[in-house]
Every structure is written in C-alpha cells, then in structure tokens.
GROMACS .gro file of C-alpha atoms in nm:
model
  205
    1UNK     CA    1   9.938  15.777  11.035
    2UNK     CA    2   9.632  15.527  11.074
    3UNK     CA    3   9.333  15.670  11.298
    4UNK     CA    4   9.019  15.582  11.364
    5UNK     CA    5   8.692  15.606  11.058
    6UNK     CA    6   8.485  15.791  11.301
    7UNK     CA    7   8.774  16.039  11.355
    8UNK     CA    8   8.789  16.162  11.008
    9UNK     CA    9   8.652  16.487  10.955
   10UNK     CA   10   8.597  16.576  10.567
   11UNK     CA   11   8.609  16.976  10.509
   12UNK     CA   12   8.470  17.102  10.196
   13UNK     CA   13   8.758  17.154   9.925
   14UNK     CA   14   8.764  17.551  10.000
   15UNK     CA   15   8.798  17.519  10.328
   16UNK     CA   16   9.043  17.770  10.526
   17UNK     CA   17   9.333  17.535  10.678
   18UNK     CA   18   9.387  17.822  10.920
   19UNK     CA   19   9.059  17.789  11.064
   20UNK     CA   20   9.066  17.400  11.048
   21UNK     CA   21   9.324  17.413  11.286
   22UNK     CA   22   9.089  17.530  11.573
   23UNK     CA   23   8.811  17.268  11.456
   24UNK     CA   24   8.872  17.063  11.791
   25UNK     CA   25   8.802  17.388  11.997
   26UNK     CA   26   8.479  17.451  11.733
   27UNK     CA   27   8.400  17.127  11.799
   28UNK     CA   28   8.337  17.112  12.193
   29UNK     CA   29   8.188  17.457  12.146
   30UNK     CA   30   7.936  17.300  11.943
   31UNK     CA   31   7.885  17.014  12.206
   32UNK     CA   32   7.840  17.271  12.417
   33UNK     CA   33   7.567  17.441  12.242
   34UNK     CA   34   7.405  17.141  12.164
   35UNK     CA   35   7.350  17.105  12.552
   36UNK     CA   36   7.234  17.467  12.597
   37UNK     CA   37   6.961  17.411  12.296
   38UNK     CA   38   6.892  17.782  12.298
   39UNK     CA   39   6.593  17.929  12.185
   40UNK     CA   40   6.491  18.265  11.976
   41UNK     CA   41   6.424  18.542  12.273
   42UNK     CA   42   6.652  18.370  12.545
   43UNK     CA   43   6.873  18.531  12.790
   44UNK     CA   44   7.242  18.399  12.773
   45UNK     CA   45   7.536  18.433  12.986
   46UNK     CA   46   7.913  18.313  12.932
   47UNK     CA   47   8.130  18.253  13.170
   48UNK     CA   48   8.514  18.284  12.992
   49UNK     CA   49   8.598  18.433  12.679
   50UNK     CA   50   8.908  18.121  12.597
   51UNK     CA   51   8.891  18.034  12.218
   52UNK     CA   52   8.609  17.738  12.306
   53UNK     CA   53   8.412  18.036  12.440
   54UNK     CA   54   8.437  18.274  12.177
   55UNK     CA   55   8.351  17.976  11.903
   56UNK     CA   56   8.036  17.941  12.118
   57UNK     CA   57   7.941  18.298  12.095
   58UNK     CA   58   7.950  18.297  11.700
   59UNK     CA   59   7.705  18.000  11.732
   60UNK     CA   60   7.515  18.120  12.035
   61UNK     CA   61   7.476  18.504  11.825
   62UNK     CA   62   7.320  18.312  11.556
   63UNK     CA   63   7.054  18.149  11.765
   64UNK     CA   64   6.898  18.535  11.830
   65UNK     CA   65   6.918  18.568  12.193
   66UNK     CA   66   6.727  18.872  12.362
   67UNK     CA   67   7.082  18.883  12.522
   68UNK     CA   68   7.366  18.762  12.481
   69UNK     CA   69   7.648  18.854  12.858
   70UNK     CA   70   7.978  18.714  12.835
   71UNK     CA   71   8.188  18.748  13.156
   72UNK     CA   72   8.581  18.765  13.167
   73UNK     CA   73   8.859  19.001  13.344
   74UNK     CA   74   8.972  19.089  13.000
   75UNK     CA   75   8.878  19.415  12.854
   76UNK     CA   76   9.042  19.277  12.503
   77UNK     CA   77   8.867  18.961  12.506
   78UNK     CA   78   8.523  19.118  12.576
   79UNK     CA   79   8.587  19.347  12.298
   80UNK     CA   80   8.632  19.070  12.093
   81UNK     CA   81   8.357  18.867  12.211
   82UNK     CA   82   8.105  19.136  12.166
   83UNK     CA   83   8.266  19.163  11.766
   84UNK     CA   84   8.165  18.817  11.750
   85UNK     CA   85   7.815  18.885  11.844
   86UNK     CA   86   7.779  18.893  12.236
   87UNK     CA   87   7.544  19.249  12.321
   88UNK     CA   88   7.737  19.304  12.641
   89UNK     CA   89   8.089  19.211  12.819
   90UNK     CA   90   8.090  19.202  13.217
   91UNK     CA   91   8.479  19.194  13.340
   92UNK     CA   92   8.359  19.095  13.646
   93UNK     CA   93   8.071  18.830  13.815
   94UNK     CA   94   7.982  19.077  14.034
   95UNK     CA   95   7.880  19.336  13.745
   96UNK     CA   96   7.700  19.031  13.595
   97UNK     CA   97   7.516  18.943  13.938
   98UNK     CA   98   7.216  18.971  13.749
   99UNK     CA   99   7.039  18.631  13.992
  100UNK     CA  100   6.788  18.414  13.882
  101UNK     CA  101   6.797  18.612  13.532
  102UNK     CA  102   6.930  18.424  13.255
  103UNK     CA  103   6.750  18.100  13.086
  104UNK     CA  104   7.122  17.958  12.949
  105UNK     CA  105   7.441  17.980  13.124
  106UNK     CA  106   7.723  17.821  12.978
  107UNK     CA  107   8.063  17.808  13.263
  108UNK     CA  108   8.385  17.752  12.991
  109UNK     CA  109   8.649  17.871  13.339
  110UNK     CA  110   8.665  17.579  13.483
  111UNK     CA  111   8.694  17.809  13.839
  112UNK     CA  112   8.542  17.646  14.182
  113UNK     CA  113   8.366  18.051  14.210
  114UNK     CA  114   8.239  17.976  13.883
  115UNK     CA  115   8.068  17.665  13.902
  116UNK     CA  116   7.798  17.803  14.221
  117UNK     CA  117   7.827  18.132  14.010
  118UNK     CA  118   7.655  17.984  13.698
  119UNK     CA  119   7.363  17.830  13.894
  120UNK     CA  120   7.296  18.179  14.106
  121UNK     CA  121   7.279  18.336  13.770
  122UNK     CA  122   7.037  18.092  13.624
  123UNK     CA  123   6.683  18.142  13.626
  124UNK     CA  124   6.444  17.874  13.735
  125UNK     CA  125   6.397  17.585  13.488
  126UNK     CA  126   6.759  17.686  13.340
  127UNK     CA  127   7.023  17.486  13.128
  128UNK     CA  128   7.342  17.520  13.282
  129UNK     CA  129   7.625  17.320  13.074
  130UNK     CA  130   7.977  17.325  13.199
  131UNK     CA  131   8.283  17.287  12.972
  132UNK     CA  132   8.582  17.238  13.223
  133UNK     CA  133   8.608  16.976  13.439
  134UNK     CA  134   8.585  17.178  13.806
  135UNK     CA  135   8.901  17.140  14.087
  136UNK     CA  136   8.808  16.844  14.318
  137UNK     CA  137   8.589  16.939  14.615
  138UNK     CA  138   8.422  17.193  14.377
  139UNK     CA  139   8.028  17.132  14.503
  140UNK     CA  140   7.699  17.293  14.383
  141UNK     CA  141   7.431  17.371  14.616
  142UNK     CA  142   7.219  17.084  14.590
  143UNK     CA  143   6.896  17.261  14.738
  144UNK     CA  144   6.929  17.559  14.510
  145UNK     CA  145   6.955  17.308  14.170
  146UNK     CA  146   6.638  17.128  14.356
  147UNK     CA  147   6.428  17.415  14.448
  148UNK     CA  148   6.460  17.599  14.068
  149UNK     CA  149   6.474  17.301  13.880
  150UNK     CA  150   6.781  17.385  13.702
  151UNK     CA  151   6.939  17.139  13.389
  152UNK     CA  152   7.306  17.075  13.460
  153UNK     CA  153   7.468  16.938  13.153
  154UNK     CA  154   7.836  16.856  13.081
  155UNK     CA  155   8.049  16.938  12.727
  156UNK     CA  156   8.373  16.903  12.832
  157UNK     CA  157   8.481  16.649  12.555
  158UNK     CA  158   8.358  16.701  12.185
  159UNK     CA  159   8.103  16.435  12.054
  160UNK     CA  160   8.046  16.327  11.741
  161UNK     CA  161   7.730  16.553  11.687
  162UNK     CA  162   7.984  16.824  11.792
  163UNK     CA  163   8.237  16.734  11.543
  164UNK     CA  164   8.013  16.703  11.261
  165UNK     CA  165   7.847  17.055  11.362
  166UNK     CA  166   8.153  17.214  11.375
  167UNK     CA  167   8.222  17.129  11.010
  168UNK     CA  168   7.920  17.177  10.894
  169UNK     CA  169   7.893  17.583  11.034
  170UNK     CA  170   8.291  17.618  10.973
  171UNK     CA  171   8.164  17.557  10.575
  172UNK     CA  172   7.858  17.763  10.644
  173UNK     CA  173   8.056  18.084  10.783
  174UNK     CA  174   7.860  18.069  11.087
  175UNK     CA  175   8.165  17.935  11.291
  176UNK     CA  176   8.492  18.160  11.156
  177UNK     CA  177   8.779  18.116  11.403
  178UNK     CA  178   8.973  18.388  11.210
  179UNK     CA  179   8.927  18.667  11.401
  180UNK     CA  180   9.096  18.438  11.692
  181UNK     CA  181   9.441  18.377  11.525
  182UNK     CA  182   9.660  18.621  11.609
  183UNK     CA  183   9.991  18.469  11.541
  184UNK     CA  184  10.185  18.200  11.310
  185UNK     CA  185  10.471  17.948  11.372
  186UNK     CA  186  10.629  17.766  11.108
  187UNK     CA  187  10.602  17.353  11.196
  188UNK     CA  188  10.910  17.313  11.379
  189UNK     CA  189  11.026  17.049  11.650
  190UNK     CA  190  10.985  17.321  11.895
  191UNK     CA  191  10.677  17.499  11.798
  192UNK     CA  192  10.338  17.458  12.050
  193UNK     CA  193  10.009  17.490  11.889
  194UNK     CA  194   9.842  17.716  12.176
  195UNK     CA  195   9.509  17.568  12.144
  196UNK     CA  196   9.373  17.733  12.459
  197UNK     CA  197   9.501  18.120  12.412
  198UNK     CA  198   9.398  18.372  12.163
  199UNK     CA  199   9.768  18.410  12.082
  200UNK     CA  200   9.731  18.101  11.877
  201UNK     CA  201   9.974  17.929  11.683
  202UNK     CA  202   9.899  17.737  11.374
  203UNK     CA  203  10.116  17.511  11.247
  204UNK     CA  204  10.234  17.550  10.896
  205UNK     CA  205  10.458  17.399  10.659
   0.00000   0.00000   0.00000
C-alpha cells in the first residue's frame, strides 16, 4: 500500500489499536473543536450525539465549560454523552430552546431544522461550527447571523491540525473512544467498519 507522507499518522508504541480505529472520527472532532476555540466558563451546546460528537464532548469536557448541553432523541446516547463529560442531555431542541444562550454551538446532524436551530441557540458574538454538510436548499437567516454577529465555521473534513490533535489527546487519555465500541467483527470480505454508529465494528485480524 503506498499513501501519501502527510497521511501517516505515528501512534505512540502503547497505543490501543481498538481506539486507533476511530482516529478519523477523533480527528474531525478535533477540527471541530479547533473551530469552536472554547474558553474556561463558556456555555456549550451539541447538536448529535454520532461517534464524531461524542469524541468532541471528551475534548469539549476538558476545556471546563460552565455547561456543557448535548441534544439527541436518544435517551442511551445522552446517557453516554453525559459519562463522557456533557452536564446535561436534551432529547429534544425544543427542551434545549434555551435562545440567544450559549457562546459555542457545535451542529454534528447534518438536519436542514438543525442548521437555523444552532444559530437561534447561539448567543450574540457566538462560534457556530458545523460538521455535516447540510441538504441543498438548507439556508440560514442571513439577518439574524448579521444582527448578532455570529462566527459560522465549517469542520466537516479533518485537517491536518485535526489529525495531529487527535493523536496527540488519543496518547494523552483525553480522547478514549472506548467507551464507544460496542461490538467486534473479525476482518472478513464481508465485514463493514460502522464508522458512523455506536454499534461499531473494528476490524481485526
């Protein structure tokens, strides 16, 4: 197999394989933090609780939010996300409607509702960051990001200062996709590596 320099990723020699195999998720949750830069004190909301989002709360926990909301119709996933550091879990927008509240929202859904959801619950001067490329014909309200000066920022591919952070707090502890793998395939010609559900499958000899 050749592949590019800049795509080599070296993991310290104890590093869990099993975890490694969720590094590309780690690493576009890292992108996305990166584009949130949260701050000590902030108020922080999450849209989705998908393995990408849950990464992101381990990282986001570890930045000490005043608050830390992550929003998603599961009652599982929120249970997990708040194990993983979140202080609350919303299964619904509405019982997150919390407007003009939170300094960092980070949308991982994808959802057209989503996308004018995230800016209604920023606060003025906010960082919104997206992960998920929206539907087409998805549009934001152009006189609401205008009028509170919000910071709309995309992480919907991992970049290289995503990669390398994802290694780096993988090694550190800080990022432990562990609790996420719930299930284990041996490599097969049929076996899927589930890279976007918490039932995920890692690939093993």
């Amino acid at each position: 197999m050749i592949v590019w320099e800049q795509d080599l990723h070296l993991l310290p020699d104890d590093a869990d394989l099993r975890s490694a195999a969720l590094l590309s998720s780690g690493a576009i949750a890292m992108t996305a933090f990166e584009a949130a830069a949260p701050k000590p004190g902030e108020r922080i909301v999450v849209l989705g609780a998908g393995v990408c989002a849950l990464l992101l709360v381990q990282l986001l926990a570890a930045a000490s939010p005043a608050e830390l909301v992550v929003v998603d119709a599961s009652p599982e996933r929120g249970a997990l996300a708040v194990a993983l550091g979140a202080t609350k879990h919303c299964s619904s927008l509405d019982a997150a409607r919390l407007e003009d509240t939170f300094t960092v929202v980070v949308e991982t859904t994808g959802s057209t509702e989503a996308a004018q959801a995230s800016c209604l619950l920023a606060a003025s001067e906010a960082r919104v960051v997206f992960t998920r490329l929206f539907p087409p014909g998805t549009l934001l309200d152009r006189v609401q990001l205008s009028l509170r000066r919000l910071t709309i920022r995309g992480a919907s591919v991992a970049s290289p200062v995503g990669w390398s952070g994802a290694v780096r707090t993988l090694g550190t502890g800080i990022l432990d996709p562990r609790p996420l793998i719930t299930r284990e395939t041996a490599l097969t010609d049929g076996a899927l590596l589930e890279a976007n559900s918490l039932v995920t499958v890692v690939l093993s000899p």
